[in-house]
Amino acid sequence: MRLTLPPRLSPAQFAAALRDFASVVGERWVLASDADRDAYSDIYAPGPESEWPLSAAVAPATVEEVQAVVRLANRHKTPLWPVSRGKNLGYGTAAPRVAGSIILDLGRMQRIHELDTDLGYCVVEPGVGFMDLYEHIQREQAPLMMSVPGNGWGSVLGNALDHGIGYTPYGIHARNLCGLEVVMPDGDLMRTGMGAMDDNPAWHLFPLSYGPDWTHMFTQSNLGIVTRAGVWLQPMPESSLQLTWDIPNEEDIGWVVDTIAPMKIAGLIEQNVFIPSWLGKMVLLGQRRDFWDEPGAIPEWRVNELLREHRLGYWQVQIRLYGDESVNRAKAAVIKAAMARHLDAPPQEQLWRQGDPLHAYDTTMGVPSAVPLQMGDWVGGRGAHMGFSPVVPAHSRHIMDQLRRSRRIIADHDVDFYASFTIGGRFANNINMLMYDRDNQAQVRNIRTLFDALIRDAATAGYGEYRTHIGWMDPVADTFNYNDHAQRRWTEKVKNALDPNGIIAPGKQGIWPAAFPRNGGEQAQ
Amino acid sequence: MRLTLPPRLSPAQFAAALRDFASVVGERWVLASDADRDAYSDIYAPGPESEWPLSAAVAPATVEEVQAVVRLANRHKTPLWPVSRGKNLGYGTAAPRVAGSIILDLGRMQRIHELDTDLGYCVVEPGVGFMDLYEHIQREQAPLMMSVPGNGWGSVLGNALDHGIGYTPYGIHARNLCGLEVVMPDGDLMRTGMGAMDDNPAWHLFPLSYGPDWTHMFTQSNLGIVTRAGVWLQPMPESSLQLTWDIPNEEDIGWVVDTIAPMKIAGLIEQNVFIPSWLGKMVLLGQRRDFWDEPGAIPEWRVNELLREHRLGYWQVQIRLYGDESVNRAKAAVIKAAMARHLDAPPQEQLWRQGDPLHAYDTTMGVPSAVPLQMGDWVGGRGAHMGFSPVVPAHSRHIMDQLRRSRRIIADHDVDFYASFTIGGRFANNINMLMYDRDNQAQVRNIRTLFDALIRDAATAGYGEYRTHIGWMDPVADTFNYNDHAQRRWTEKVKNALDPNGIIAPGKQGIWPAAFPRNGGEQAQ
């Protein structure tokens, strides 16, 4: 990718900035060649990568180097786009919101500071991936389990900060963060919660502060750079029981949610329950062309044929119970009775006991996996996906409403429908995976039109996204319109007070410092 | 209480401010007589109430009135001290940090906007007390349960905002807050989380935001005034099983915590487990003089005699299980087996089923109660208490360390020892109740010296308080000393940006706006 300079910087000023950065991190960790820029571009970009270009990347190895880089960025007025491991697939990967930003790559910060088996937590730096932490846990033979997202390449910390979800009792990853170390926009260093006291052993244990707690100010945020965090880990259970149901029809999702959500809210089910539609299973069986080789969405008659052929339900429900076998059995009986009110077929049951092997597919047992990413291959070519992800109350009224509307719009755009609902408590994350071939211009154009339409339609109905691709951060922020965008106005006031040069991730989640034009100076979409 | 003017205001300016407030809320809701001031003073004050004096109170009835009052307070530069119901007993009640502040009494805002039985939440204003919400739930026959603190008079919202705790699975009350409406320091209005979108039905369901979430910025905070909040409520279980053990010796608390905390962390026990020392039971049986009528702490031989006479353990452990009877039975078997490794005597068991009556003592079943407040009568006279409340990791190493130190210091000050540990997960709140007769000068002096000593000692060992009395907010804030008090410096930067006149609760939790001198201009203690 060719060089795009940071806004308002001359080539000479840019070169001076890079020289200063190199004096901190060493020449080899200032990455500014065309190939370097390619490495940080959005490999799933819905359009040419050059639409979200960067100028360079800087990769510090320690918190002191991060502080020094931030101070220099203030001096040179260069926007920094911090990434942990840059695996935010479907949401922009490592690419920045403002053209020509410098990627602050924290991937070299890979220390695991603590792994406490008694109290169930670890303390990690941004570069620690799920695979790294998994290996560390295995090596230490620690009886602890991670909660992993679909993409197991990413950063434990980065995923939690971006409101990532997983499919265990610890599935709202941001809620597991406890005690952050943060480089402030002026280069100063803060610790949140009980960490605000030197050497307080409850830093990563008590989830509040004395005074206001700032932890969640730093999630989906451009107000600071998190360089270390406590992450709660689930004790590895003595045993686990998994119940699997195939749910025949699309409309069944209504009773499914109304049956499961109350048990989740009551605590009988502890896990975040993931309910994918059939395509979630089909992408693991082959490519689209193996099942239907025409352009446009697979027609309904063929979908029904495929479900019969492959003995798939329209939806699949898997509920995993963790703990003592006797307790799991008692819970399973209650859950099976509740499901049996709607469905004759009993679930498949799968028992796991400590000592039994775990498989690469066992994301609900904390095994990081790249298997779900196979969906990138569905359409063929340089396959990619974007996620349209509204948050919906966990009640049939809302679930069916959102499903019908998004289903119709996706059908109108002649795109294969792949939705999932993850019941996280009183709400569900409804993730609609939109898959495309990056080199097919017509497909890309169509996906973009579709994405715009989905955001508009959900907002009209009153629902908002929990996360989005860098290219749509502003349109989504615009939908959060209460009292003339009061929350955004508030956040920007805080932003301007703390980061007057606007150097930390300007535009992230639609938060713009005064130092940069709203929407990055682009026309609003 | 005689009038103390707000800092820097002349009597004429003060009168003008009150006239303006009256034009908003009506004359009768501006309360500025000596009797009015008495009503808002700290009834448990460790010293004369006049040490924490106020000038007046203003009681708006609606959010629009709150906004108007805040705008006027900016014009007149009058500090406001917002209270919900002013029942922060032991921590200052309704009294303000800065002498002469105007109490912003939100007790008239008593609307319950929603009570959703399907998804288990309510939406309340600050004036809604635990008793009010309890009655509302009963009236609506809603199968929902609150989590209540020891003092059931207080505000549901106010208690959660001040990091109050309860003894149910929803016992970390601030973690149940979901979606706030907040009057900003300039009188503008914001809604957090999904409420940042007009009419989003997930406002009180999804605990994060699109972008940074501000909910916890407003707990123990002076950065805004919360006028409405979603509060999650537990579904009323089909049945409940309570297990009670008397634990004979002081040192047993080590194995008790090491036995219970892992089951709490693993989710087998859902409840916040409250473990009071014997005096917590004794205060319900009579006054101190009924058991020991000498000055100074009850000597150990007499304590042992009393424990035998009243068949009390040094500690009492009650674990309550909620849900389907079969599941509770299975869990109880696991818990009993774990406890039996250390203690021969089996627990008392108490089964409750839907339809069975609930008693005023059943705080663990969501019944608000004033019974625990009886401890105020222990010493006789105008009895009162303060709570010394460090947060300690839920592990014997830390629990025993903190216990031994605070026990010794309290004994050195010849004060009865009453401690409790509430296991909230990976940590415990260690609340040491210090009871005194407000009219006994020597007792009050002794309690203050003791309180100073406890704070210093805990900080030296690395532990911090989660909450404290207004008179000690600065000394406790001083103990949070990481990187030259980085968190406090950060909070004050935000404070100054958002509240340049410093009118919202200056000094709360040791956060001082530039407009007021640190420590309220007093000498640091």
PDB file of N, CA and C in Angstrom, chain B residues 312-347:
ATOM      1  N   LEU B 312     -23.622 -19.523  70.532  1.00  0.00           N
ATOM      2  CA  LEU B 312     -23.197 -18.842  69.301  1.00  0.00           C
ATOM      3  C   LEU B 312     -21.798 -19.297  68.929  1.00  0.00           C
ATOM      4  N   GLY B 313     -21.537 -19.336  67.636  1.00  0.00           N
ATOM      5  CA  GLY B 313     -20.167 -19.502  67.181  1.00  0.00           C
ATOM      6  C   GLY B 313     -19.482 -18.142  67.176  1.00  0.00           C
ATOM      7  N   TYR B 314     -18.148 -18.148  67.002  1.00  0.00           N
ATOM      8  CA  TYR B 314     -17.474 -16.854  66.865  1.00  0.00           C
ATOM      9  C   TYR B 314     -17.948 -16.179  65.580  1.00  0.00           C
ATOM     10  N   TRP B 315     -18.159 -16.996  64.560  1.00  0.00           N
ATOM     11  CA  TRP B 315     -18.696 -16.519  63.283  1.00  0.00           C
ATOM     12  C   TRP B 315     -19.960 -17.287  62.960  1.00  0.00           C
ATOM     13  N   GLN B 316     -20.786 -16.727  62.131  1.00  0.00           N
ATOM     14  CA  GLN B 316     -21.903 -17.488  61.598  1.00  0.00           C
ATOM     15  C   GLN B 316     -21.867 -17.425  60.077  1.00  0.00           C
ATOM     16  N   VAL B 317     -22.035 -18.596  59.466  1.00  0.00           N
ATOM     17  CA  VAL B 317     -22.090 -18.665  58.000  1.00  0.00           C
ATOM     18  C   VAL B 317     -23.491 -19.091  57.593  1.00  0.00           C
ATOM     19  N   GLN B 318     -24.122 -18.299  56.761  1.00  0.00           N
ATOM     20  CA  GLN B 318     -25.401 -18.701  56.167  1.00  0.00           C
ATOM     21  C   GLN B 318     -25.238 -18.676  54.662  1.00  0.00           C
ATOM     22  N   ILE B 319     -25.559 -19.801  54.055  1.00  0.00           N
ATOM     23  CA  ILE B 319     -25.513 -19.862  52.592  1.00  0.00           C
ATOM     24  C   ILE B 319     -26.906 -20.171  52.099  1.00  0.00           C
ATOM     25  N   ARG B 320     -27.400 -19.309  51.227  1.00  0.00           N
ATOM     26  CA  ARG B 320     -28.738 -19.517  50.690  1.00  0.00           C
ATOM     27  C   ARG B 320     -28.634 -19.880  49.219  1.00  0.00           C
ATOM     28  N   LEU B 321     -29.385 -20.902  48.849  1.00  0.00           N
ATOM     29  CA  LEU B 321     -29.429 -21.328  47.448  1.00  0.00           C
ATOM     30  C   LEU B 321     -30.797 -20.982  46.887  1.00  0.00           C
ATOM     31  N   TYR B 322     -30.829 -20.606  45.623  1.00  0.00           N
ATOM     32  CA  TYR B 322     -32.052 -20.110  44.995  1.00  0.00           C
ATOM     33  C   TYR B 322     -32.324 -20.915  43.734  1.00  0.00           C
ATOM     34  N   GLY B 323     -33.557 -21.373  43.534  1.00  0.00           N
ATOM     35  CA  GLY B 323     -33.866 -21.999  42.249  1.00  0.00           C
ATOM     36  C   GLY B 323     -34.707 -23.248  42.415  1.00  0.00           C
ATOM     37  N   ASP B 324     -34.547 -24.158  41.459  1.00  0.00           N
ATOM     38  CA  ASP B 324     -35.310 -25.394  41.509  1.00  0.00           C
ATOM     39  C   ASP B 324     -34.816 -26.241  42.677  1.00  0.00           C
ATOM     40  N   GLU B 325     -35.757 -26.889  43.346  1.00  0.00           N
ATOM     41  CA  GLU B 325     -35.417 -27.615  44.568  1.00  0.00           C
ATOM     42  C   GLU B 325     -34.374 -28.701  44.302  1.00  0.00           C
ATOM     43  N   SER B 326     -34.538 -29.385  43.177  1.00  0.00           N
ATOM     44  CA  SER B 326     -33.600 -30.476  42.864  1.00  0.00           C
ATOM     45  C   SER B 326     -32.182 -29.939  42.672  1.00  0.00           C
ATOM     46  N   VAL B 327     -32.076 -28.798  42.034  1.00  0.00           N
ATOM     47  CA  VAL B 327     -30.755 -28.203  41.817  1.00  0.00           C
ATOM     48  C   VAL B 327     -30.169 -27.737  43.148  1.00  0.00           C
ATOM     49  N   ASN B 328     -31.003 -27.103  43.960  1.00  0.00           N
ATOM     50  CA  ASN B 328     -30.522 -26.656  45.277  1.00  0.00           C
ATOM     51  C   ASN B 328     -30.040 -27.825  46.130  1.00  0.00           C
ATOM     52  N   ARG B 329     -30.767 -28.932  46.080  1.00  0.00           N
ATOM     53  CA  ARG B 329     -30.368 -30.119  46.861  1.00  0.00           C
ATOM     54  C   ARG B 329     -28.996 -30.631  46.397  1.00  0.00           C
ATOM     55  N   ALA B 330     -28.834 -30.679  45.084  1.00  0.00           N
ATOM     56  CA  ALA B 330     -27.552 -31.153  44.544  1.00  0.00           C
ATOM     57  C   ALA B 330     -26.416 -30.221  44.955  1.00  0.00           C
ATOM     58  N   LYS B 331     -26.672 -28.903  44.881  1.00  0.00           N
ATOM     59  CA  LYS B 331     -25.641 -27.949  45.299  1.00  0.00           C
ATOM     60  C   LYS B 331     -25.357 -28.068  46.798  1.00  0.00           C
ATOM     61  N   ALA B 332     -26.417 -28.219  47.591  1.00  0.00           N
ATOM     62  CA  ALA B 332     -26.247 -28.288  49.043  1.00  0.00           C
ATOM     63  C   ALA B 332     -25.360 -29.471  49.420  1.00  0.00           C
ATOM     64  N   ALA B 333     -25.534 -30.574  48.715  1.00  0.00           N
ATOM     65  CA  ALA B 333     -24.731 -31.768  49.031  1.00  0.00           C
ATOM     66  C   ALA B 333     -23.242 -31.474  48.813  1.00  0.00           C
ATOM     67  N   VAL B 334     -22.935 -30.773  47.733  1.00  0.00           N
ATOM     68  CA  VAL B 334     -21.533 -30.427  47.461  1.00  0.00           C
ATOM     69  C   VAL B 334     -20.992 -29.482  48.537  1.00  0.00           C
ATOM     70  N   ILE B 335     -21.789 -28.496  48.891  1.00  0.00           N
ATOM     71  CA  ILE B 335     -21.343 -27.493  49.884  1.00  0.00           C
ATOM     72  C   ILE B 335     -21.167 -28.142  51.255  1.00  0.00           C
ATOM     73  N   LYS B 336     -22.112 -28.994  51.638  1.00  0.00           N
ATOM     74  CA  LYS B 336     -22.015 -29.641  52.943  1.00  0.00           C
ATOM     75  C   LYS B 336     -20.777 -30.529  53.014  1.00  0.00           C
ATOM     76  N   ALA B 337     -20.504 -31.233  51.935  1.00  0.00           N
ATOM     77  CA  ALA B 337     -19.313 -32.092  51.920  1.00  0.00           C
ATOM     78  C   ALA B 337     -18.046 -31.251  52.084  1.00  0.00           C
ATOM     79  N   ALA B 338     -18.014 -30.089  51.436  1.00  0.00           N
ATOM     80  CA  ALA B 338     -16.824 -29.236  51.534  1.00  0.00           C
ATOM     81  C   ALA B 338     -16.652 -28.712  52.959  1.00  0.00           C
ATOM     82  N   MET B 339     -17.755 -28.312  53.585  1.00  0.00           N
ATOM     83  CA  MET B 339     -17.667 -27.778  54.950  1.00  0.00           C
ATOM     84  C   MET B 339     -17.337 -28.893  55.941  1.00  0.00           C
ATOM     85  N   ALA B 340     -17.849 -30.112  55.667  1.00  0.00           N
ATOM     86  CA  ALA B 340     -17.647 -31.235  56.601  1.00  0.00           C
ATOM     87  C   ALA B 340     -16.176 -31.629  56.700  1.00  0.00           C
ATOM     88  N   ARG B 341     -15.378 -31.209  55.721  1.00  0.00           N
ATOM     89  CA  ARG B 341     -13.943 -31.493  55.824  1.00  0.00           C
ATOM     90  C   ARG B 341     -13.305 -30.759  57.003  1.00  0.00           C
ATOM     91  N   HIS B 342     -13.989 -29.720  57.487  1.00  0.00           N
ATOM     92  CA  HIS B 342     -13.414 -28.911  58.571  1.00  0.00           C
ATOM     93  C   HIS B 342     -14.250 -28.910  59.845  1.00  0.00           C
ATOM     94  N   LEU B 343     -15.507 -29.278  59.730  1.00  0.00           N
ATOM     95  CA  LEU B 343     -16.439 -29.069  60.845  1.00  0.00           C
ATOM     96  C   LEU B 343     -17.353 -30.280  60.936  1.00  0.00           C
ATOM     97  N   ASP B 344     -17.429 -30.878  62.133  1.00  0.00           N
ATOM     98  CA  ASP B 344     -18.269 -32.068  62.290  1.00  0.00           C
ATOM     99  C   ASP B 344     -19.761 -31.739  62.242  1.00  0.00           C
ATOM    100  N   ALA B 345     -20.145 -30.682  62.951  1.00  0.00           N
ATOM    101  CA  ALA B 345     -21.578 -30.383  63.085  1.00  0.00           C
ATOM    102  C   ALA B 345     -22.199 -30.064  61.729  1.00  0.00           C
ATOM    103  N   PRO B 346     -23.297 -30.732  61.397  1.00  0.00           N
ATOM    104  CA  PRO B 346     -23.964 -30.413  60.131  1.00  0.00           C
ATOM    105  C   PRO B 346     -24.689 -29.067  60.253  1.00  0.00           C
ATOM    106  N   PRO B 347     -25.017 -28.460  59.124  1.00  0.00           N
ATOM    107  CA  PRO B 347     -25.713 -27.171  59.189  1.00  0.00           C
ATOM    108  C   PRO B 347     -27.184 -27.356  59.550  1.00  0.00           C
TER     109      PRO B 347
END
